[in-house]
Short mmCIF file of C-alpha atoms in Angstrom, two decimals:
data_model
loop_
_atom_site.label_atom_id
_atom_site.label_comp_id
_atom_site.label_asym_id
_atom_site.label_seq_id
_atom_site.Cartn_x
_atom_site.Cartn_y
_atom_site.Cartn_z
CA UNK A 1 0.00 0.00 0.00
CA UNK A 2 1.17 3.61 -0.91
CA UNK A 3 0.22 6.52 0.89
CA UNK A 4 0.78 9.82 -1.05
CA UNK A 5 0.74 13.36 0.90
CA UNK A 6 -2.77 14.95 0.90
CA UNK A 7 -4.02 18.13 -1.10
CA UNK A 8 -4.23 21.72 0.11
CA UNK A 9 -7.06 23.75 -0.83
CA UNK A 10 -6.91 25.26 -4.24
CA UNK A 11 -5.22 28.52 -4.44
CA UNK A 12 -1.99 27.04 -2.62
CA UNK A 13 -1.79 24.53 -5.36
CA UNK A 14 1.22 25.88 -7.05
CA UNK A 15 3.56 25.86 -4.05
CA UNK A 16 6.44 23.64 -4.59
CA UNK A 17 5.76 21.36 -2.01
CA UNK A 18 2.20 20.96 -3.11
CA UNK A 19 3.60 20.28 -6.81
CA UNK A 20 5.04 17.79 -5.91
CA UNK A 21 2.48 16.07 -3.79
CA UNK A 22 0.43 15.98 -6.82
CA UNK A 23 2.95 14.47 -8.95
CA UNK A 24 3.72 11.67 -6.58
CA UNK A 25 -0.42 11.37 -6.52
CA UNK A 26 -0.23 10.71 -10.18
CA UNK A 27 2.84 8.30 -10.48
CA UNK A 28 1.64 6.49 -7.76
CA UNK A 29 -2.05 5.94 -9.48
CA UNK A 30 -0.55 4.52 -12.46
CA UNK A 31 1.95 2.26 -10.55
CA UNK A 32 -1.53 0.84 -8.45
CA UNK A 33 -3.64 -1.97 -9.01
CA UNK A 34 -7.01 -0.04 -6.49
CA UNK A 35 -6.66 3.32 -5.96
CA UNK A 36 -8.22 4.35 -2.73
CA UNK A 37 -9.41 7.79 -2.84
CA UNK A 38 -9.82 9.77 0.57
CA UNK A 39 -12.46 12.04 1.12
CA UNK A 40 -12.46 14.64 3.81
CA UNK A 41 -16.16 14.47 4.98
CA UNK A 42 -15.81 17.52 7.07
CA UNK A 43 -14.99 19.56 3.84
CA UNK A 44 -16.53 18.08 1.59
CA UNK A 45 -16.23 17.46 -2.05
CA UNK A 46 -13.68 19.21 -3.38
CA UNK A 47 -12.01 20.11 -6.89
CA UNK A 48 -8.90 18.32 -6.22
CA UNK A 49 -10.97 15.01 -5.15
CA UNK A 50 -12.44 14.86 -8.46
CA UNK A 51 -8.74 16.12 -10.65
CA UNK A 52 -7.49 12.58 -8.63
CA UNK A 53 -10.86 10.99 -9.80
CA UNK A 54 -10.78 11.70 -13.07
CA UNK A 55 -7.27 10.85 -13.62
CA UNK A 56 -7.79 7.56 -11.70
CA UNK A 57 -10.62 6.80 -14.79
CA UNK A 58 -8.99 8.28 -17.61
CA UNK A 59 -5.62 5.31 -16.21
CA UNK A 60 -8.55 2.43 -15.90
CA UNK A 61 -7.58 1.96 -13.04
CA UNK A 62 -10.59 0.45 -9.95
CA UNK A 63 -10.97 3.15 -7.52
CA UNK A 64 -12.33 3.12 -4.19
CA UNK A 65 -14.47 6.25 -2.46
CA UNK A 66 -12.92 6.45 1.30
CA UNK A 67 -15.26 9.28 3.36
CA UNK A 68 -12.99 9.75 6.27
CA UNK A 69 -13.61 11.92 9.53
CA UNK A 70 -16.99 10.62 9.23
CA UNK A 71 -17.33 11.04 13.58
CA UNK A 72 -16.71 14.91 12.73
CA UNK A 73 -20.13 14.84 10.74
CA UNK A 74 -23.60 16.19 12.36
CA UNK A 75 -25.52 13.00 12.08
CA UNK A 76 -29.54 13.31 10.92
CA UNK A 77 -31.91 10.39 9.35
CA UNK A 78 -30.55 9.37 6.02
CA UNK A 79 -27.13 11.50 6.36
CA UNK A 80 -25.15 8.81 4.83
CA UNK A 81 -27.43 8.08 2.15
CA UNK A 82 -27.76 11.62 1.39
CA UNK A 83 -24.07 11.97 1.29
CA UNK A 84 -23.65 9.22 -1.12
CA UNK A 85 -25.93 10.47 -3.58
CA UNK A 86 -23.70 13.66 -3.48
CA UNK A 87 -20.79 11.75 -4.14
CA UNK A 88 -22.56 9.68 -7.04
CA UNK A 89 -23.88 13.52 -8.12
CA UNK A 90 -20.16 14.46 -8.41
CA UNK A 91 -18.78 11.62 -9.99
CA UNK A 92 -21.08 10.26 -12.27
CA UNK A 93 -18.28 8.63 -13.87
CA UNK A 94 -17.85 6.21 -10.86
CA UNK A 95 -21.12 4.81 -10.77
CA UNK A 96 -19.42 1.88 -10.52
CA UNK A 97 -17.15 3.09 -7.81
CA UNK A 98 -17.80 1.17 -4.05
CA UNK A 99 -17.98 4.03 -1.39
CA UNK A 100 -16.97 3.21 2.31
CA UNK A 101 -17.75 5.95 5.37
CA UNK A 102 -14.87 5.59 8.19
CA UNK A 103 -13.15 7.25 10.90
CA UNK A 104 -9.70 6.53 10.70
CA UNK A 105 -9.43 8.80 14.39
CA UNK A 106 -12.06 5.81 16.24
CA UNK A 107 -10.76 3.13 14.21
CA UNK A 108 -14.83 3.01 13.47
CA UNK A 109 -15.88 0.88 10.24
CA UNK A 110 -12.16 0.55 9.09
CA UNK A 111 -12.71 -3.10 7.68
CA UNK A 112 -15.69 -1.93 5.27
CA UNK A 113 -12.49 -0.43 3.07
CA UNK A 114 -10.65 -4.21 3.27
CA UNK A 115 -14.01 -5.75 2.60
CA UNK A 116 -14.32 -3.26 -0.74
CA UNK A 117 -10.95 -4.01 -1.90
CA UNK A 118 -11.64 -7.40 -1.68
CA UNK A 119 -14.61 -6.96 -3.71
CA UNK A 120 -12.85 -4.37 -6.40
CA UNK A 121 -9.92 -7.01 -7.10
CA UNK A 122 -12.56 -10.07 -7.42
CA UNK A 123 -14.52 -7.69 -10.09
CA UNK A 124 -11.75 -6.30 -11.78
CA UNK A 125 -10.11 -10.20 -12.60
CA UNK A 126 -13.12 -11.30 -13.44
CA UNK A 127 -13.05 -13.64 -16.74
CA UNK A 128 -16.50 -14.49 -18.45
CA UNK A 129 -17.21 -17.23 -20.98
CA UNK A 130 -17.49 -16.12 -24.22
CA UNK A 131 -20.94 -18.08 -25.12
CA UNK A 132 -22.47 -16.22 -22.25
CA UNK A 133 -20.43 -12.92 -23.23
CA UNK A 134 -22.61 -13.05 -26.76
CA UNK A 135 -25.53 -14.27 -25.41
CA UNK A 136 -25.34 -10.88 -22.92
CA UNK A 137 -25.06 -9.15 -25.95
CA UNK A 138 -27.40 -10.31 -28.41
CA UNK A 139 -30.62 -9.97 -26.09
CA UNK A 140 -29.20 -6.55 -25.12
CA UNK A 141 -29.31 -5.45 -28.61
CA UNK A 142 -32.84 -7.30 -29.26
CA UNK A 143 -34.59 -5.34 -26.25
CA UNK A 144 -33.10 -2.17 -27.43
CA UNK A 145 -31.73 -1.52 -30.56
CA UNK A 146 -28.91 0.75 -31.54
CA UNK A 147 -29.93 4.59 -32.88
CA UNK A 148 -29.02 5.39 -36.36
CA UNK A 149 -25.83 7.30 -35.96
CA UNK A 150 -23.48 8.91 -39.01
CA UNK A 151 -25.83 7.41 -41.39
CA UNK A 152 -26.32 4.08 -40.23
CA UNK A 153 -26.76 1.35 -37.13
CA UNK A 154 -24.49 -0.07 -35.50
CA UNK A 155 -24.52 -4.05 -34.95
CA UNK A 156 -22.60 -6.11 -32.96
CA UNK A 157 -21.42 -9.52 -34.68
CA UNK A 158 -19.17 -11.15 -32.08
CA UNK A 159 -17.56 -9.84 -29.05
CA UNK A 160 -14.81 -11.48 -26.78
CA UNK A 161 -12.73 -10.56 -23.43
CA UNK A 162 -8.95 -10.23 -23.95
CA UNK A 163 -7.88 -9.41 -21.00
CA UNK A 164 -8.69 -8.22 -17.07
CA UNK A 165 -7.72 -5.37 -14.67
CA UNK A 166 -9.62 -4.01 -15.97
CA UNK A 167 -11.87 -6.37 -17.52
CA UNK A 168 -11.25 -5.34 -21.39
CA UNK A 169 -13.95 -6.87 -24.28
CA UNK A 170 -13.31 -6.60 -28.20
CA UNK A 171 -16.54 -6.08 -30.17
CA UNK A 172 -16.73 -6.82 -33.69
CA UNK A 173 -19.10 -4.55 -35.54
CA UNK A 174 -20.37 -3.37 -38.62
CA UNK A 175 -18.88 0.03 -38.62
CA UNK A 176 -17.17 1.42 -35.69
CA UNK A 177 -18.39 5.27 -36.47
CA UNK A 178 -22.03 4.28 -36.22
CA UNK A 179 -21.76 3.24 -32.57
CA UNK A 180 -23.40 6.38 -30.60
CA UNK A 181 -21.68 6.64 -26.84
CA UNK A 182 -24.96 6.37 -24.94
CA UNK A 183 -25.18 2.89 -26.74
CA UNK A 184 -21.93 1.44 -25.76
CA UNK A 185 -23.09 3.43 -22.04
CA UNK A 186 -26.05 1.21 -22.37
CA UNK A 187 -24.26 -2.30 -23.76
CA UNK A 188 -21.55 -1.66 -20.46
CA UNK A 189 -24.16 -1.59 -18.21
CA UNK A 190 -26.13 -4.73 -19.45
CA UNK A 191 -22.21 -6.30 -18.79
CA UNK A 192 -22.97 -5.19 -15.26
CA UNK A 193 -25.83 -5.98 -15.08
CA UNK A 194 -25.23 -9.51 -16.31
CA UNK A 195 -21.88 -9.80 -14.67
CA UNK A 196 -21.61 -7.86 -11.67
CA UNK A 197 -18.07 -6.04 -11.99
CA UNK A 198 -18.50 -4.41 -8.90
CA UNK A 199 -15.92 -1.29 -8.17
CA UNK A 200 -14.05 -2.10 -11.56
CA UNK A 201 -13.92 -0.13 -15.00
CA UNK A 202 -14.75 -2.50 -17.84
CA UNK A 203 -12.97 -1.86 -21.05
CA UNK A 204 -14.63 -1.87 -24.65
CA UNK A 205 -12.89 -2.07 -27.58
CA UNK A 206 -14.15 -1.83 -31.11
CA UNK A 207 -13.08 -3.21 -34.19
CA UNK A 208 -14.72 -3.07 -37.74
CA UNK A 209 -15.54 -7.05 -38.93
CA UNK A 210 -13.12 -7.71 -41.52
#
């Protein structure tokens, strides 16, 4: 495990110190295998939570949501699940992200971040067959077809996974340029669905049929 120094407020960003916190952030999030992000819950969400965040996705890389200091927050009905539907408001591209609430300070719900890592690296070396994998994939694209896009519809043919961490899947298509993002959106979450993939990016690749 690799701890890297924490983030000042922006504003004090561009101190040298802080410069180089950042850049020991980043080399350290493409060196991981889970990247555990922590979230001050007394301060909130801030910029430099989602920067991390979205450099975390753009690697592939599983990432976990730590809320720490959660003891310093005023407790009502439904705080947590209010919080978490702030953090899933923030970064909608971590739906797939698992979110634990701890306080490092009373050692207080500590094993919920083991229990998600545990979880995250199951998901992300997860192997499926590839009957099933088409057979996913064909009903998906019989209950909803794809939108005409650049002058014509995408179809899947054949689709296989090539590798895991993340789990990465080849599609075989038609014509690349007529698959529409929300689509592939749609056929990644019918892989969930199907799947589970809990915590993990999954990986599509497509490829024109030759």
């Amino acid at each position: 495990m690799v701890d890297t120094a924490g983030m000042k407020k922006r504003g004090k960003i561009f101190e040298n110190i802080e410069k180089y916190s950042i850049i020991r952030a980043m080399s350290a999030i493409e060196k991981s295998d889970i990247v555990l992000l922590v979230i001050d819950a007394s301060q909130g969400i801030r910029e430099q939570d989602k920067h991390v965040a979205g450099y975390a996705y753009e690697q592939h890389k599983p990432i976990i949501l730590v809320v720490n200091k959660w003891d310093l927050v005023d407790k009502e009905t439904n705080t947590m699940q209010k919080f978490t539907e702030e953090i899933k408001e923030e970064f909608k591209f971590l739906a797939y992200a698992n979110i634990c609430f701890v306080s490092a300070l009373e050692k207080k719900r500590v094993q919920t971040i083991f229990e998600a890592i545990e979880q995250t690296f199951e998901s992300m070396n997860k192997r499926v067959s590839t009957s099933v994998l088409n057979e996913v994939l064909s009903d998906a694209q019989a209950m909803n077809q794809p939108p005409n896009f650049n002058q014509g519809r995408v179809r899947v043919y054949y689709a296989s996974q090539v590798s895991v961490a993340p789990p990465t899947f080849v599609l075989f298509v038609n014509n690349t340029k007529h698959m529409h993002f929300s689509y592939e959106r749609y056929l990644e979450n019918q892989l969930r669905n199907a799947f589970g993939f809990e915590g993990t990016p999954i990986r599509i690749i497509l490829r024109n049929r030759v």
